[in-house]
Coordinates of C-alpha atoms in Angstrom, one line a residue:
Chain L
X1 CA 30.6 34.3 -88.6
X2 CA 31.3 30.5 -89.1
X3 CA 32.2 29.8 -85.5
X4 CA 29.4 30.7 -83.1
X5 CA 29.4 32.5 -79.7
X6 CA 28.2 29.3 -78.1
X7 CA 31.2 27.3 -79.4
X8 CA 33.6 30.0 -78.1
X9 CA 32.0 30.0 -74.7
X10 CA 32.2 26.2 -74.5
X11 CA 35.9 26.2 -75.4
X12 CA 36.6 28.9 -72.7
X13 CA 34.6 26.9 -70.1
X14 CA 36.5 23.7 -70.9
X15 CA 39.8 25.6 -70.6
X16 CA 38.9 26.5 -67.1
X17 CA 37.3 30.0 -67.4
X18 CA 34.8 30.6 -64.5
X19 CA 33.5 33.8 -66.2
X20 CA 34.0 35.7 -69.3
X21 CA 33.0 39.2 -70.6
X22 CA 30.9 39.6 -73.7
X23 CA 33.6 41.6 -75.3
X24 CA 36.1 38.8 -74.7
X25 CA 33.8 36.3 -76.4
X26 CA 33.4 38.6 -79.4
X27 CA 37.1 39.2 -79.7
X28 CA 37.9 35.5 -79.5
X29 CA 35.1 34.7 -82.0
X30 CA 36.4 37.3 -84.5
X31 CA 40.0 36.0 -84.1
X32 CA 39.0 32.4 -84.8
X33 CA 36.9 33.4 -87.8
X34 CA 39.7 35.5 -89.2
X35 CA 42.3 32.7 -88.6
X36 CA 40.1 30.1 -90.2
X37 CA 39.4 32.2 -93.3
X38 CA 43.1 33.1 -93.6
X39 CA 44.2 29.4 -93.5
X40 CA 41.4 28.5 -96.0
X41 CA 42.5 31.2 -98.5
X42 CA 46.1 30.1 -98.2
X43 CA 45.2 26.5 -98.8
X44 CA 43.2 27.4 -101.9
X45 CA 46.2 29.4 -103.2
X46 CA 48.6 26.5 -102.5
X47 CA 46.4 24.0 -104.3
X48 CA 46.2 26.3 -107.4
X49 CA 49.9 26.7 -107.3
X50 CA 50.2 22.9 -107.4
X51 CA 47.7 22.9 -110.3
X52 CA 45.1 21.0 -108.4
X53 CA 41.4 21.7 -107.9
X54 CA 41.1 19.5 -104.8
X55 CA 42.4 20.9 -101.5
X56 CA 44.5 18.2 -99.9
X57 CA 46.1 17.7 -96.5
X58 CA 49.5 19.1 -97.7
X59 CA 47.8 22.5 -98.6
X60 CA 46.3 22.7 -95.1
X61 CA 49.6 21.7 -93.4
X62 CA 51.4 24.4 -95.4
X63 CA 48.7 27.0 -94.7
X64 CA 48.6 26.4 -90.9
X65 CA 52.2 27.7 -90.6
Chain V
X1 CA 35.6 18.6 -81.4
X2 CA 34.2 22.1 -80.9
X3 CA 34.3 23.1 -84.6
X4 CA 32.4 20.8 -86.8
X5 CA 33.3 19.3 -90.2
X6 CA 30.4 21.2 -91.7
X7 CA 31.8 24.5 -90.5
X8 CA 35.2 23.7 -91.9
X9 CA 33.7 22.8 -95.3
X10 CA 31.8 26.0 -95.4
X11 CA 34.9 28.1 -94.7
X12 CA 36.9 26.3 -97.5
X13 CA 34.0 26.7 -100.0
X14 CA 33.7 30.4 -99.2
X15 CA 37.5 30.8 -99.6
X16 CA 37.1 29.4 -103.1
X17 CA 37.8 25.7 -102.8
X18 CA 36.0 23.8 -105.6
X19 CA 36.8 20.4 -103.9
X20 CA 38.5 19.1 -100.8
X21 CA 39.7 15.8 -99.6
X22 CA 38.3 14.2 -96.4
X23 CA 41.8 14.2 -94.9
X24 CA 42.2 17.9 -95.6
X25 CA 39.0 18.7 -93.8
X26 CA 40.0 16.6 -90.7
X27 CA 43.5 18.2 -90.7
X28 CA 42.0 21.7 -90.8
X29 CA 39.4 20.8 -88.1
X30 CA 42.1 19.4 -85.8
X31 CA 44.2 22.5 -86.3
X32 CA 41.3 24.9 -85.6
X33 CA 40.3 23.0 -82.4
X34 CA 43.9 22.9 -81.2
X35 CA 44.4 26.6 -81.9
X36 CA 41.1 27.5 -80.1
X37 CA 41.9 25.5 -77.0
X38 CA 45.5 26.9 -76.9
X39 CA 44.2 30.5 -77.0
X40 CA 41.6 29.7 -74.4
X41 CA 44.1 28.1 -72.0
X42 CA 46.4 31.1 -72.4
X43 CA 43.6 33.5 -71.8
X44 CA 42.7 31.7 -68.6
X45 CA 46.3 31.8 -67.4
X46 CA 46.6 35.5 -68.1
X47 CA 43.4 36.3 -66.2
X48 CA 44.7 34.4 -63.2
X49 CA 48.0 36.2 -63.5
X50 CA 46.0 39.5 -63.3
X51 CA 44.1 38.1 -60.3
X52 CA 40.8 38.1 -62.1
X53 CA 38.1 35.4 -62.4
X54 CA 36.5 36.9 -65.5
X55 CA 38.3 36.5 -68.8
X56 CA 38.3 39.9 -70.5
X57 CA 39.2 41.2 -73.9
X58 CA 42.9 42.0 -72.9
X59 CA 43.4 38.3 -72.0
X60 CA 42.2 37.2 -75.4
X61 CA 44.2 39.8 -77.2
X62 CA 47.4 38.7 -75.4
X63 CA 46.6 35.0 -76.0
X64 CA 46.0 35.4 -79.7
X65 CA 49.7 36.4 -80.3

């Protein structure tokens, strides 16, 4: 997992959560890691499609949608 | 920023990116932080709607969609 439990807890606290269940933290963490990897894989595909070896901002913008 | 530049770089590398521009990293980092905070705020809203003070897994599942 790239994004830690601590990071997830901090985000929830800052968003105004007084308390959170352990299962909620794990679910959120899994979602964020899945989403991040999905965007990254799409960005890599788009850069290859454009015949580049460097991921640039346009690959990320396209992959976030 | 909750999710660091280092984390973003690691995710891109693992997804197969040989190289990445600094702007691409920043864009990806901003997107992930925005998405995380958006999900967290929605989860807090949903828990309040259900008259709970503890964020549970159902709040996160609803917020991820």
